């Protein structure tokens, strides 16, 4: 790996970890909001309150889903950046390998010429 790739990985790793941690926290918080079923309201006001509570809960779930999607998109962008860096590193490694093989071949030819 080149220094640039290692540097990119080291710089983005904390961000990836923070994003994953926030995503896990959001999922846990969403699970902790679930409460046992309450009694069925007996009055119309009780039903209206229950409907309002359900709307608030749905709104919180929507906000949580949007936040999770944003975190996933950010993690995907970071993964794409890392993949690009890795591809560049592999390309550089292939070039270095070819140059090394050429140098090895030239050195073997020179050695053979010197020994003959």
PDB file of C-alpha atoms in Angstrom:
ATOM      1  CA  UNK A   1       0.000   0.000   0.000  1.00  0.00           C
ATOM      2  CA  UNK A   2       1.175   3.477  -0.744  1.00  0.00           C
ATOM      3  CA  UNK A   3       1.537   6.128   1.895  1.00  0.00           C
ATOM      4  CA  UNK A   4      -1.424   8.028   0.431  1.00  0.00           C
ATOM      5  CA  UNK A   5      -3.732   5.029   0.755  1.00  0.00           C
ATOM      6  CA  UNK A   6      -2.662   4.307   4.309  1.00  0.00           C
ATOM      7  CA  UNK A   7      -3.090   7.981   5.149  1.00  0.00           C
ATOM      8  CA  UNK A   8      -6.590   8.006   3.615  1.00  0.00           C
ATOM      9  CA  UNK A   9      -7.586   4.891   5.540  1.00  0.00           C
ATOM     10  CA  UNK A  10      -6.252   6.290   8.809  1.00  0.00           C
ATOM     11  CA  UNK A  11      -7.980   9.627   8.242  1.00  0.00           C
ATOM     12  CA  UNK A  12     -11.369   8.156   7.318  1.00  0.00           C
ATOM     13  CA  UNK A  13     -11.426   5.268   9.805  1.00  0.00           C
ATOM     14  CA  UNK A  14     -12.614   7.415  12.753  1.00  0.00           C
ATOM     15  CA  UNK A  15     -15.373   8.911  10.597  1.00  0.00           C
ATOM     16  CA  UNK A  16     -16.511   5.447   9.484  1.00  0.00           C
ATOM     17  CA  UNK A  17     -16.495   4.252  13.100  1.00  0.00           C
ATOM     18  CA  UNK A  18     -18.452   7.313  14.254  1.00  0.00           C
ATOM     19  CA  UNK A  19     -21.014   6.828  11.504  1.00  0.00           C
ATOM     20  CA  UNK A  20     -21.446   3.156  12.304  1.00  0.00           C
ATOM     21  CA  UNK A  21     -21.716   3.949  16.022  1.00  0.00           C
ATOM     22  CA  UNK A  22     -24.392   6.570  15.378  1.00  0.00           C
ATOM     23  CA  UNK A  23     -26.291   4.146  13.148  1.00  0.00           C
ATOM     24  CA  UNK A  24     -26.183   1.446  15.829  1.00  0.00           C
ATOM     25  CA  UNK A  25     -27.317   3.972  18.462  1.00  0.00           C
ATOM     26  CA  UNK A  26     -30.236   5.074  16.269  1.00  0.00           C
ATOM     27  CA  UNK A  27     -31.312   1.484  15.734  1.00  0.00           C
ATOM     28  CA  UNK A  28     -31.065   0.745  19.468  1.00  0.00           C
ATOM     29  CA  UNK A  29     -32.996   3.905  20.351  1.00  0.00           C
ATOM     30  CA  UNK A  30     -35.669   2.971  17.881  1.00  0.00           C
ATOM     31  CA  UNK A  31     -35.988  -0.463  19.489  1.00  0.00           C
ATOM     32  CA  UNK A  32     -36.152   0.990  23.007  1.00  0.00           C
ATOM     33  CA  UNK A  33     -39.099   3.204  22.061  1.00  0.00           C
ATOM     34  CA  UNK A  34     -41.327   0.172  21.653  1.00  0.00           C
ATOM     35  CA  UNK A  35     -43.617  -0.109  24.671  1.00  0.00           C
ATOM     36  CA  UNK A  36     -46.120  -2.754  25.595  1.00  0.00           C
ATOM     37  CA  UNK A  37     -49.557  -2.250  24.212  1.00  0.00           C
ATOM     38  CA  UNK A  38     -51.562   0.210  26.251  1.00  0.00           C
ATOM     39  CA  UNK A  39     -55.201  -0.169  27.060  1.00  0.00           C
ATOM     40  CA  UNK A  40     -57.655   0.713  24.330  1.00  0.00           C
ATOM     41  CA  UNK A  41     -58.939   4.253  24.888  1.00  0.00           C
ATOM     42  CA  UNK A  42     -62.576   4.395  25.926  1.00  0.00           C
ATOM     43  CA  UNK A  43     -63.344   7.974  24.926  1.00  0.00           C
ATOM     44  CA  UNK A  44     -63.034   9.913  21.716  1.00  0.00           C
ATOM     45  CA  UNK A  45     -60.519  12.219  23.414  1.00  0.00           C
ATOM     46  CA  UNK A  46     -58.494   9.162  24.384  1.00  0.00           C
ATOM     47  CA  UNK A  47     -58.583   7.932  20.797  1.00  0.00           C
ATOM     48  CA  UNK A  48     -57.497  11.374  19.528  1.00  0.00           C
ATOM     49  CA  UNK A  49     -54.626  11.396  22.013  1.00  0.00           C
ATOM     50  CA  UNK A  50     -53.615   7.909  20.914  1.00  0.00           C
ATOM     51  CA  UNK A  51     -53.732   8.948  17.243  1.00  0.00           C
ATOM     52  CA  UNK A  52     -51.639  12.047  18.026  1.00  0.00           C
ATOM     53  CA  UNK A  53     -49.147   9.883  19.907  1.00  0.00           C
ATOM     54  CA  UNK A  54     -48.955   7.489  16.968  1.00  0.00           C
ATOM     55  CA  UNK A  55     -48.409  10.387  14.539  1.00  0.00           C
ATOM     56  CA  UNK A  56     -45.579  11.717  16.713  1.00  0.00           C
ATOM     57  CA  UNK A  57     -44.053   8.273  16.842  1.00  0.00           C
ATOM     58  CA  UNK A  58     -44.305   7.896  13.065  1.00  0.00           C
ATOM     59  CA  UNK A  59     -42.705  11.323  12.608  1.00  0.00           C
ATOM     60  CA  UNK A  60     -39.828  10.305  14.905  1.00  0.00           C
ATOM     61  CA  UNK A  61     -39.447   7.069  12.961  1.00  0.00           C
ATOM     62  CA  UNK A  62     -39.383   8.996   9.658  1.00  0.00           C
ATOM     63  CA  UNK A  63     -36.718  11.362  11.011  1.00  0.00           C
ATOM     64  CA  UNK A  64     -34.726   8.406  12.289  1.00  0.00           C
ATOM     65  CA  UNK A  65     -34.996   6.643   8.928  1.00  0.00           C
ATOM     66  CA  UNK A  66     -33.806   9.752   7.087  1.00  0.00           C
ATOM     67  CA  UNK A  67     -30.857  10.087   9.456  1.00  0.00           C
ATOM     68  CA  UNK A  68     -29.991   6.414   9.001  1.00  0.00           C
ATOM     69  CA  UNK A  69     -30.126   6.794   5.216  1.00  0.00           C
ATOM     70  CA  UNK A  70     -27.814   9.812   5.397  1.00  0.00           C
ATOM     71  CA  UNK A  71     -25.352   7.848   7.532  1.00  0.00           C
ATOM     72  CA  UNK A  72     -25.459   4.893   5.162  1.00  0.00           C
ATOM     73  CA  UNK A  73     -24.883   7.205   2.178  1.00  0.00           C
ATOM     74  CA  UNK A  74     -21.883   8.782   3.928  1.00  0.00           C
ATOM     75  CA  UNK A  75     -20.453   5.352   4.711  1.00  0.00           C
ATOM     76  CA  UNK A  76     -20.977   4.344   1.069  1.00  0.00           C
ATOM     77  CA  UNK A  77     -19.110   7.456  -0.133  1.00  0.00           C
ATOM     78  CA  UNK A  78     -16.255   6.673   2.233  1.00  0.00           C
ATOM     79  CA  UNK A  79     -16.161   3.071   1.055  1.00  0.00           C
ATOM     80  CA  UNK A  80     -16.072   4.270  -2.552  1.00  0.00           C
ATOM     81  CA  UNK A  81     -13.159   6.559  -1.733  1.00  0.00           C
ATOM     82  CA  UNK A  82     -11.286   3.733  -0.056  1.00  0.00           C
ATOM     83  CA  UNK A  83     -11.980   1.431  -3.001  1.00  0.00           C
ATOM     84  CA  UNK A  84     -10.631   4.051  -5.423  1.00  0.00           C
ATOM     85  CA  UNK A  85      -7.501   4.473  -3.321  1.00  0.00           C
ATOM     86  CA  UNK A  86      -7.063   0.709  -3.183  1.00  0.00           C
ATOM     87  CA  UNK A  87      -7.439   0.447  -6.968  1.00  0.00           C
ATOM     88  CA  UNK A  88      -4.814   3.148  -7.429  1.00  0.00           C
ATOM     89  CA  UNK A  89      -2.497   1.345  -5.025  1.00  0.00           C
ATOM     90  CA  UNK A  90      -2.907  -1.935  -6.896  1.00  0.00           C
ATOM     91  CA  UNK A  91      -2.151  -0.158 -10.177  1.00  0.00           C
ATOM     92  CA  UNK A  92       0.998   1.355  -8.684  1.00  0.00           C
ATOM     93  CA  UNK A  93       1.983  -2.020  -7.247  1.00  0.00           C
ATOM     94  CA  UNK A  94       1.572  -3.644 -10.678  1.00  0.00           C
ATOM     95  CA  UNK A  95       3.745  -0.971 -12.256  1.00  0.00           C
ATOM     96  CA  UNK A  96       6.424  -1.425  -9.597  1.00  0.00           C
ATOM     97  CA  UNK A  97       6.279  -5.189 -10.128  1.00  0.00           C
ATOM     98  CA  UNK A  98       6.780  -4.780 -13.883  1.00  0.00           C
ATOM     99  CA  UNK A  99       9.716  -2.405 -13.360  1.00  0.00           C
ATOM    100  CA  UNK A 100      11.215  -4.834 -10.821  1.00  0.00           C
ATOM    101  CA  UNK A 101      10.864  -7.752 -13.230  1.00  0.00           C
ATOM    102  CA  UNK A 102      12.488  -5.733 -16.018  1.00  0.00           C
ATOM    103  CA  UNK A 103      15.325  -4.774 -13.664  1.00  0.00           C
ATOM    104  CA  UNK A 104      15.718  -8.417 -12.630  1.00  0.00           C
ATOM    105  CA  UNK A 105      15.807  -9.535 -16.277  1.00  0.00           C
ATOM    106  CA  UNK A 106      18.385  -6.870 -17.153  1.00  0.00           C
ATOM    107  CA  UNK A 107      20.530  -7.863 -14.163  1.00  0.00           C
ATOM    108  CA  UNK A 108      20.380 -11.562 -15.140  1.00  0.00           C
ATOM    109  CA  UNK A 109      21.356 -10.702 -18.727  1.00  0.00           C
ATOM    110  CA  UNK A 110      24.240  -8.535 -17.472  1.00  0.00           C
ATOM    111  CA  UNK A 111      25.385 -11.297 -15.135  1.00  0.00           C
ATOM    112  CA  UNK A 112      25.240 -13.830 -17.958  1.00  0.00           C
ATOM    113  CA  UNK A 113      27.274 -11.521 -20.208  1.00  0.00           C
ATOM    114  CA  UNK A 114      29.869 -10.991 -17.474  1.00  0.00           C
ATOM    115  CA  UNK A 115      30.198 -14.697 -16.764  1.00  0.00           C
ATOM    116  CA  UNK A 116      30.607 -15.711 -20.409  1.00  0.00           C
TER     117      UNK A 116
END
